[in-house]
Structure formats: structure tokens, C-alpha cells
């Protein structure tokens, strides 16, 4: 099945027209989600940058974190494609007129592409009018056909002083969802007492954090002169569920609510005084440890600004996030000696 004409133009414009204008896409020539530099402890709205006129990303997330995944099965996906401001009329004219894609790129779609160029040429690229051409970009990890991206026009004209009249144009809601996908969460810094290699049958396992765990925020904003549109996704550690990794424990699982750390930024957990603590009831066989798992649920909210401390926006709600820690646990049996 042939790809639709707009889909062909989308791909060719992304690959051939954007790069000559100085756009950087982390080695991806298909106009996918902009690569970002991850800068810990960046102040809101500054520091970490993405690519040229694309989506700018700022975050305090750790580089070692893993992409945030929804904590529960939910029918939710971030956007697969979006329009973002790209060219003034003269810039667009220069880009289209100077583009000369090789036949290997166009394949069977040369006629469609050149017909599109002719269409914009007849419009004179809107030179002399005040406004901006917005380009369609996409997330390279997604099935663009299934997401409907190939049925969209490759560009969008927005007159000066007006908002784009298209649901795919970047706005705070879309930026919040992009920020969600760009969020990386640290594994919960779990500490067990007794230690993982010193667990003892019938002895409570106390769970704590090695250090307080702070919230993680990611700001996505339009990086284009004269446009100030942003959204910040904030993930706050909320609850910890631990699993002994075996039915030979009573209880096998426990869940703890996190509390604010005293006098420090971040959140903590300490199960010493909790009503629930995992207790292993049988020693592990040699070379066959249990896999202890700690799953941390993060409450996720978003603001319609570059300020993570701004007022949360209620709709659309973003799914809770989750990060996980796994550790092999060895359990020993301590023999007691009874003397007469």
C-alpha cells in the first residue's frame, strides 16, 4: 500500500528541509522527537536545551534514570506527531527552493513531492504576509500510520497574532505529554535491614531509603523567538510497594506511604515502626536467592508554565509513574542451642 501524499511530504520535508536551516536532531534525519541534554539541578526554564526551533527540554532528572512508565495499565499514549513553529515565509521559500532530494529518498513519490513544492510556489510561500509556517514533526518510536500522522498536512500557516487552529499544534497539553515521555525516574534507593545477604528466617525485614528522594520535573517548551508556551510535568514519589519474591514469606508484600524528610528536600520511608514488614519463613537454597522487588509509585501532575511550582492543571490527567528496584536476597536459618 502506498503512503499518502502528505505522509511522503512530511518525511521529505523533515529529512531535507529542516536540517539545512540548522536544526539538530541527534543524528536522526526523520524529524523525530528532539534529543536533549539532561542537566541536573537546572533552574526552571533555563539551562538544558533541545534542538534549534523545536521542543526545548529542561529537567532536574538524573542521567542514570529510566524512562517513566505508567504505574498501571491505562489507555494512554503521548502524542505521535505535532506541529511546531519552524519558518518565516522567506526562510520557507529558501528551504523549498534549495531542496534537491536524491531519487533514492523520493523513490516512487517524486511527483507528489514536486507537486507540493509547486503548490507552495504558487502561493509565493506567503512572502509579504506576517506569520509563521509550522512544520509537522513526529516521534520516531511510534507507528505513524496507525497514529494518523501520515494523513496530516506537512505544514501549517499561522498568521501573526493568532493561535494555530489545529489540535496537533503544540500547546501546553501536548507539551505536558511530551515532557512525560522525556521524564526519567531514579530507582528507589532502598536499604534493607538486615542486609540482602544477611536475611534471617523469622526476622522482620525493615525497609528505608539510603537518602531522601526528591521529586523529578521536566519542562517542555516551544523554542522559537517570540513564542512563550511551556508545560512542566512533575513526578512526586508517593508510595512504595515491596515484594519478597517468594511465597515463603509472611507477609509477602507491604506498601508504605512516603513522608517528607525532616529538614531536607525529598521524601523518605522507614518501616521500623510499620504494621507490615516482610518476614521470610524459609532459608534459600544455595545459589537460589529470592528476587526482592521495590516498586515506587510517583504522583504525576503538570503545570501550564515552565515553573514546576506553578498551579497544577487538572485536565488532561497524566497517569502515575513507576520506578523499580530489584535485588537478590539470601535468607539463612539461625540455629538456637537449648541447654538444660
Short mmCIF file of N, CA, C and O in Angstrom, two decimals, residues 114-206:
data_model
loop_
_atom_site.label_atom_id
_atom_site.label_comp_id
_atom_site.label_asym_id
_atom_site.label_seq_id
_atom_site.Cartn_x
_atom_site.Cartn_y
_atom_site.Cartn_z
N UNK A 114 7.27 17.09 -5.75
CA UNK A 114 7.44 18.27 -6.58
C UNK A 114 6.11 18.99 -6.82
O UNK A 114 6.08 20.22 -7.01
N UNK A 115 5.01 18.25 -6.80
CA UNK A 115 3.70 18.90 -6.89
C UNK A 115 3.46 19.76 -5.65
O UNK A 115 2.87 20.86 -5.74
N UNK A 116 3.93 19.27 -4.53
CA UNK A 116 3.77 20.05 -3.29
C UNK A 116 4.62 21.31 -3.35
O UNK A 116 4.17 22.40 -2.96
N UNK A 117 5.85 21.18 -3.83
CA UNK A 117 6.70 22.36 -3.97
C UNK A 117 6.05 23.39 -4.89
O UNK A 117 6.08 24.59 -4.61
N UNK A 118 5.45 22.92 -5.96
CA UNK A 118 4.81 23.83 -6.90
C UNK A 118 3.61 24.53 -6.27
O UNK A 118 3.35 25.72 -6.52
N UNK A 119 2.89 23.79 -5.43
CA UNK A 119 1.74 24.36 -4.73
C UNK A 119 2.17 25.54 -3.86
O UNK A 119 1.55 26.61 -3.88
N UNK A 120 3.23 25.36 -3.10
CA UNK A 120 3.70 26.43 -2.23
C UNK A 120 4.31 27.57 -3.05
O UNK A 120 4.21 28.74 -2.68
N UNK A 121 4.90 27.25 -4.20
CA UNK A 121 5.48 28.27 -5.05
C UNK A 121 4.38 29.19 -5.58
O UNK A 121 4.54 30.42 -5.63
N UNK A 122 3.25 28.60 -5.97
CA UNK A 122 2.13 29.39 -6.47
C UNK A 122 1.57 30.30 -5.37
O UNK A 122 1.03 31.37 -5.66
N UNK A 123 1.68 29.85 -4.14
CA UNK A 123 1.25 30.68 -3.01
C UNK A 123 2.28 31.75 -2.66
O UNK A 123 2.03 32.57 -1.78
N UNK A 124 3.43 31.67 -3.32
CA UNK A 124 4.55 32.57 -3.05
C UNK A 124 5.02 32.45 -1.60
O UNK A 124 5.55 33.40 -1.02
N UNK A 125 4.77 31.25 -1.04
CA UNK A 125 5.25 30.91 0.32
C UNK A 125 4.73 31.88 1.39
O UNK A 125 5.24 31.92 2.49
N UNK A 126 3.73 32.67 1.00
CA UNK A 126 3.18 33.72 1.87
C UNK A 126 4.18 34.82 2.18
O UNK A 126 4.08 35.51 3.20
N UNK A 127 5.17 34.97 1.30
CA UNK A 127 6.13 36.07 1.46
C UNK A 127 5.37 37.39 1.38
O UNK A 127 4.52 37.59 0.51
N UNK A 128 5.67 38.27 2.31
CA UNK A 128 4.97 39.54 2.38
C UNK A 128 3.87 39.54 3.41
O UNK A 128 3.36 40.60 3.79
N UNK A 129 3.49 38.35 3.86
CA UNK A 129 2.49 38.24 4.91
C UNK A 129 3.19 38.04 6.25
O UNK A 129 4.30 37.51 6.32
N UNK A 130 2.53 38.46 7.31
CA UNK A 130 3.09 38.30 8.65
C UNK A 130 2.54 37.02 9.27
O UNK A 130 1.32 36.85 9.39
N UNK A 131 3.44 36.15 9.64
CA UNK A 131 3.03 34.88 10.21
C UNK A 131 4.17 33.89 10.19
O UNK A 131 5.32 34.24 9.86
N UNK A 132 3.88 32.66 10.52
CA UNK A 132 4.90 31.61 10.63
C UNK A 132 4.37 30.31 10.05
O UNK A 132 3.21 29.95 10.25
N UNK A 133 5.23 29.63 9.32
CA UNK A 133 4.92 28.27 8.89
C UNK A 133 5.30 27.31 10.02
O UNK A 133 6.42 27.35 10.54
N UNK A 134 4.36 26.48 10.42
CA UNK A 134 4.61 25.43 11.40
C UNK A 134 4.82 24.12 10.66
O UNK A 134 4.09 23.81 9.71
N UNK A 135 5.80 23.33 11.09
CA UNK A 135 6.12 22.06 10.44
C UNK A 135 5.65 20.89 11.30
O UNK A 135 5.63 20.97 12.52
N UNK A 136 5.30 19.81 10.62
CA UNK A 136 4.87 18.60 11.32
C UNK A 136 6.08 17.75 11.68
O UNK A 136 6.87 17.38 10.81
N UNK A 137 6.22 17.47 12.95
CA UNK A 137 7.29 16.59 13.43
C UNK A 137 6.67 15.38 14.10
O UNK A 137 5.49 15.39 14.47
N UNK A 138 7.48 14.35 14.27
CA UNK A 138 6.92 13.13 14.84
C UNK A 138 7.90 12.44 15.76
O UNK A 138 9.10 12.69 15.73
N UNK A 139 7.34 11.57 16.58
CA UNK A 139 8.11 10.73 17.48
C UNK A 139 8.54 9.49 16.70
O UNK A 139 7.70 8.69 16.28
N UNK A 140 9.83 9.35 16.48
CA UNK A 140 10.34 8.26 15.66
C UNK A 140 10.10 6.88 16.22
O UNK A 140 10.29 5.88 15.52
N UNK A 141 9.67 6.78 17.49
CA UNK A 141 9.42 5.47 18.09
C UNK A 141 8.02 4.95 17.80
O UNK A 141 7.70 3.81 18.16
N UNK A 142 7.17 5.77 17.20
CA UNK A 142 5.77 5.41 17.05
C UNK A 142 5.44 4.94 15.63
O UNK A 142 6.13 5.27 14.66
N UNK A 143 4.35 4.20 15.50
CA UNK A 143 3.80 3.80 14.21
C UNK A 143 3.00 4.98 13.68
O UNK A 143 1.86 5.22 14.10
N UNK A 144 3.58 5.74 12.76
CA UNK A 144 2.97 6.98 12.32
C UNK A 144 1.68 6.75 11.55
O UNK A 144 0.74 7.55 11.63
N UNK A 145 1.63 5.66 10.81
CA UNK A 145 0.41 5.36 10.06
C UNK A 145 -0.73 5.05 11.02
O UNK A 145 -1.84 5.57 10.88
N UNK A 146 -0.47 4.20 12.01
CA UNK A 146 -1.51 3.84 12.97
C UNK A 146 -1.96 5.05 13.77
O UNK A 146 -3.13 5.14 14.17
N UNK A 147 -1.06 5.98 14.01
CA UNK A 147 -1.40 7.17 14.80
C UNK A 147 -2.08 8.25 13.97
O UNK A 147 -2.49 9.28 14.51
N UNK A 148 -2.18 8.04 12.65
CA UNK A 148 -2.85 9.01 11.79
C UNK A 148 -1.97 10.15 11.35
O UNK A 148 -2.45 11.09 10.70
N UNK A 149 -0.67 10.10 11.64
CA UNK A 149 0.22 11.22 11.30
C UNK A 149 0.41 11.37 9.79
O UNK A 149 0.61 12.49 9.30
N UNK A 150 0.35 10.27 9.05
CA UNK A 150 0.59 10.34 7.62
C UNK A 150 -0.59 10.94 6.86
O UNK A 150 -0.49 11.20 5.66
N UNK A 151 -1.68 11.15 7.56
CA UNK A 151 -2.84 11.77 6.92
C UNK A 151 -2.88 13.28 7.13
O UNK A 151 -3.79 13.96 6.62
N UNK A 152 -1.92 13.81 7.84
CA UNK A 152 -1.89 15.24 8.14
C UNK A 152 -1.07 15.99 7.10
O UNK A 152 -0.16 15.43 6.47
N UNK A 153 -1.41 17.25 6.91
CA UNK A 153 -0.61 18.10 6.03
C UNK A 153 0.76 18.31 6.65
O UNK A 153 0.90 18.36 7.87
N UNK A 154 1.79 18.48 5.81
CA UNK A 154 3.15 18.59 6.35
C UNK A 154 3.45 19.93 7.00
O UNK A 154 4.46 20.06 7.69
N UNK A 155 2.62 20.94 6.74
CA UNK A 155 2.89 22.23 7.35
C UNK A 155 1.58 22.96 7.63
O UNK A 155 0.51 22.52 7.21
N UNK A 156 1.70 24.07 8.32
CA UNK A 156 0.53 24.81 8.77
C UNK A 156 0.89 26.29 8.82
O UNK A 156 1.91 26.67 9.40
N UNK A 157 0.08 27.12 8.17
CA UNK A 157 0.34 28.57 8.18
C UNK A 157 -0.45 29.20 9.32
O UNK A 157 -1.65 29.00 9.45
N UNK A 158 0.24 29.98 10.15
CA UNK A 158 -0.40 30.65 11.28
C UNK A 158 -0.13 32.14 11.17
O UNK A 158 1.02 32.58 11.31
N UNK A 159 -1.16 32.94 10.91
CA UNK A 159 -0.96 34.39 10.82
C UNK A 159 -0.47 34.96 12.16
O UNK A 159 -0.78 34.44 13.22
N UNK A 160 0.27 36.05 12.06
CA UNK A 160 0.80 36.69 13.26
C UNK A 160 -0.32 37.12 14.19
O UNK A 160 -1.34 37.67 13.76
N UNK A 161 -0.15 36.86 15.48
CA UNK A 161 -1.14 37.25 16.47
C UNK A 161 -2.27 36.26 16.66
O UNK A 161 -3.13 36.47 17.52
N UNK A 162 -2.28 35.18 15.88
CA UNK A 162 -3.33 34.17 16.00
C UNK A 162 -2.76 32.87 16.54
O UNK A 162 -1.57 32.58 16.37
N UNK A 163 -3.62 32.09 17.18
CA UNK A 163 -3.23 30.77 17.63
C UNK A 163 -3.54 29.74 16.55
O UNK A 163 -4.52 29.89 15.82
N UNK A 164 -2.72 28.69 16.44
CA UNK A 164 -2.97 27.67 15.42
C UNK A 164 -4.34 27.01 15.64
O UNK A 164 -4.68 26.64 16.76
N UNK A 165 -5.10 26.90 14.57
CA UNK A 165 -6.42 26.28 14.64
C UNK A 165 -6.30 24.82 14.25
O UNK A 165 -6.89 24.37 13.25
N UNK A 166 -5.52 24.08 15.01
CA UNK A 166 -5.32 22.66 14.73
C UNK A 166 -5.00 21.94 16.04
O UNK A 166 -4.14 22.40 16.80
N UNK A 167 -5.66 20.82 16.33
CA UNK A 167 -5.43 20.14 17.61
C UNK A 167 -4.03 19.55 17.75
O UNK A 167 -3.63 19.19 18.86
N UNK A 168 -3.29 19.46 16.64
CA UNK A 168 -1.94 18.90 16.70
C UNK A 168 -0.87 19.96 16.91
O UNK A 168 0.31 19.62 17.02
N UNK A 169 -1.25 21.23 16.90
CA UNK A 169 -0.27 22.29 17.11
C UNK A 169 0.17 22.30 18.57
O UNK A 169 -0.63 22.13 19.48
N UNK A 170 1.47 22.48 18.78
CA UNK A 170 2.00 22.46 20.14
C UNK A 170 1.27 23.45 21.03
O UNK A 170 1.11 24.62 20.69
N UNK A 171 0.82 22.95 22.17
CA UNK A 171 0.16 23.75 23.19
C UNK A 171 0.56 23.15 24.54
O UNK A 171 1.25 22.12 24.58
N UNK A 172 0.19 23.76 25.65
CA UNK A 172 0.62 23.21 26.94
C UNK A 172 0.22 21.75 27.16
O UNK A 172 0.99 20.98 27.75
N UNK A 173 -0.94 21.33 26.69
CA UNK A 173 -1.36 19.94 26.89
C UNK A 173 -0.44 18.98 26.18
O UNK A 173 -0.01 17.96 26.74
N UNK A 174 -0.13 19.28 24.91
CA UNK A 174 0.77 18.40 24.15
C UNK A 174 2.17 18.44 24.75
O UNK A 174 2.85 17.41 24.88
N UNK A 175 2.62 19.64 25.13
CA UNK A 175 3.96 19.75 25.73
C UNK A 175 4.05 18.97 27.03
O UNK A 175 5.08 18.36 27.34
N UNK A 176 2.97 18.95 27.81
CA UNK A 176 2.98 18.18 29.07
C UNK A 176 3.14 16.70 28.79
O UNK A 176 3.85 15.99 29.50
N UNK A 177 2.50 16.21 27.74
CA UNK A 177 2.61 14.80 27.40
C UNK A 177 3.99 14.46 26.84
O UNK A 177 4.55 13.39 27.09
N UNK A 178 4.58 15.40 26.08
CA UNK A 178 5.95 15.21 25.61
C UNK A 178 6.90 15.18 26.81
O UNK A 178 7.81 14.35 26.88
N UNK A 179 6.67 16.09 27.76
CA UNK A 179 7.52 16.12 28.97
C UNK A 179 7.40 14.81 29.74
O UNK A 179 8.39 14.32 30.31
N UNK A 180 6.20 14.24 29.78
CA UNK A 180 6.00 12.95 30.47
C UNK A 180 6.91 11.90 29.83
O UNK A 180 7.60 11.15 30.53
N UNK A 181 6.89 11.83 28.51
CA UNK A 181 7.72 10.82 27.84
C UNK A 181 9.21 11.05 28.08
O UNK A 181 9.99 10.10 28.13
N UNK A 182 9.60 12.32 28.22
CA UNK A 182 11.02 12.62 28.41
C UNK A 182 11.47 12.46 29.87
O UNK A 182 12.65 12.62 30.17
N UNK A 183 10.53 12.15 30.77
CA UNK A 183 10.87 12.03 32.18
C UNK A 183 11.60 10.73 32.46
O UNK A 183 11.17 9.65 32.04
N UNK A 184 12.70 10.82 33.18
CA UNK A 184 13.45 9.64 33.62
C UNK A 184 13.43 9.60 35.15
O UNK A 184 13.71 10.61 35.80
N UNK A 185 13.10 8.46 35.69
CA UNK A 185 12.97 8.32 37.13
C UNK A 185 14.10 7.49 37.71
O UNK A 185 14.51 6.48 37.11
N UNK A 186 14.59 7.87 38.88
CA UNK A 186 15.60 7.04 39.54
C UNK A 186 14.95 5.82 40.18
O UNK A 186 13.77 5.84 40.54
N UNK A 187 15.71 4.76 40.31
CA UNK A 187 15.23 3.60 41.06
C UNK A 187 15.13 3.99 42.53
O UNK A 187 15.92 4.81 43.02
N UNK A 188 14.17 3.46 43.26
CA UNK A 188 14.08 3.79 44.69
C UNK A 188 15.36 3.36 45.41
O UNK A 188 15.80 2.21 45.27
N UNK A 189 15.97 4.26 46.19
CA UNK A 189 17.25 3.96 46.85
C UNK A 189 17.04 3.13 48.12
O UNK A 189 17.31 3.56 49.24
N UNK A 190 16.57 1.90 47.93
CA UNK A 190 16.14 1.06 49.05
C UNK A 190 17.33 0.48 49.82
O UNK A 190 18.32 0.03 49.23
N UNK A 191 17.18 0.49 51.12
CA UNK A 191 18.15 -0.16 52.01
C UNK A 191 17.38 -1.13 52.89
O UNK A 191 16.36 -0.79 53.48
N UNK A 192 17.86 -2.38 52.97
CA UNK A 192 17.21 -3.39 53.79
C UNK A 192 18.01 -3.66 55.06
O UNK A 192 19.24 -3.62 55.06
N UNK A 193 17.29 -3.91 56.11
CA UNK A 193 17.92 -4.29 57.38
C UNK A 193 17.14 -5.47 57.96
O UNK A 193 15.97 -5.35 58.27
N UNK A 194 17.82 -6.64 58.09
CA UNK A 194 19.21 -6.96 57.75
C UNK A 194 19.49 -6.79 56.24
O UNK A 194 18.57 -6.70 55.45
N UNK A 195 20.76 -6.74 55.90
CA UNK A 195 21.18 -6.55 54.51
C UNK A 195 20.72 -7.72 53.65
O UNK A 195 20.35 -8.79 54.15
N UNK A 196 20.77 -7.53 52.35
CA UNK A 196 20.23 -8.53 51.42
C UNK A 196 20.94 -9.87 51.51
O UNK A 196 20.35 -10.91 51.19
N UNK A 197 22.19 -9.88 51.93
CA UNK A 197 22.92 -11.15 52.04
C UNK A 197 22.95 -11.67 53.47
O UNK A 197 23.66 -12.64 53.78
N UNK A 198 22.15 -11.05 54.35
CA UNK A 198 22.15 -11.44 55.76
C UNK A 198 20.73 -11.61 56.32
O UNK A 198 20.52 -11.52 57.52
N UNK A 199 19.79 -11.86 55.42
CA UNK A 199 18.42 -12.07 55.88
C UNK A 199 18.32 -13.36 56.71
O UNK A 199 19.01 -14.35 56.43
N UNK A 200 17.46 -13.32 57.72
CA UNK A 200 17.34 -14.44 58.65
C UNK A 200 15.88 -14.87 58.73
O UNK A 200 14.97 -14.03 58.76
N UNK A 201 15.66 -16.16 58.77
CA UNK A 201 14.32 -16.71 58.90
C UNK A 201 13.65 -16.15 60.17
O UNK A 201 14.27 -16.07 61.24
N UNK A 202 12.37 -15.74 60.00
CA UNK A 202 11.52 -15.25 61.09
C UNK A 202 11.95 -13.91 61.68
O UNK A 202 11.49 -13.53 62.76
N UNK A 203 12.82 -13.19 60.96
CA UNK A 203 13.23 -11.87 61.41
C UNK A 203 12.67 -10.81 60.45
O UNK A 203 12.84 -10.91 59.24
N UNK A 204 11.98 -9.79 61.01
CA UNK A 204 11.39 -8.75 60.16
C UNK A 204 12.44 -8.07 59.29
O UNK A 204 13.58 -7.83 59.73
N UNK A 205 12.03 -7.76 58.06
CA UNK A 205 12.88 -7.01 57.14
C UNK A 205 12.43 -5.56 57.13
O UNK A 205 11.32 -5.25 56.70
N UNK A 206 13.28 -4.68 57.63
CA UNK A 206 12.95 -3.26 57.66
C UNK A 206 13.44 -2.58 56.38
O UNK A 206 14.54 -2.86 55.89
#
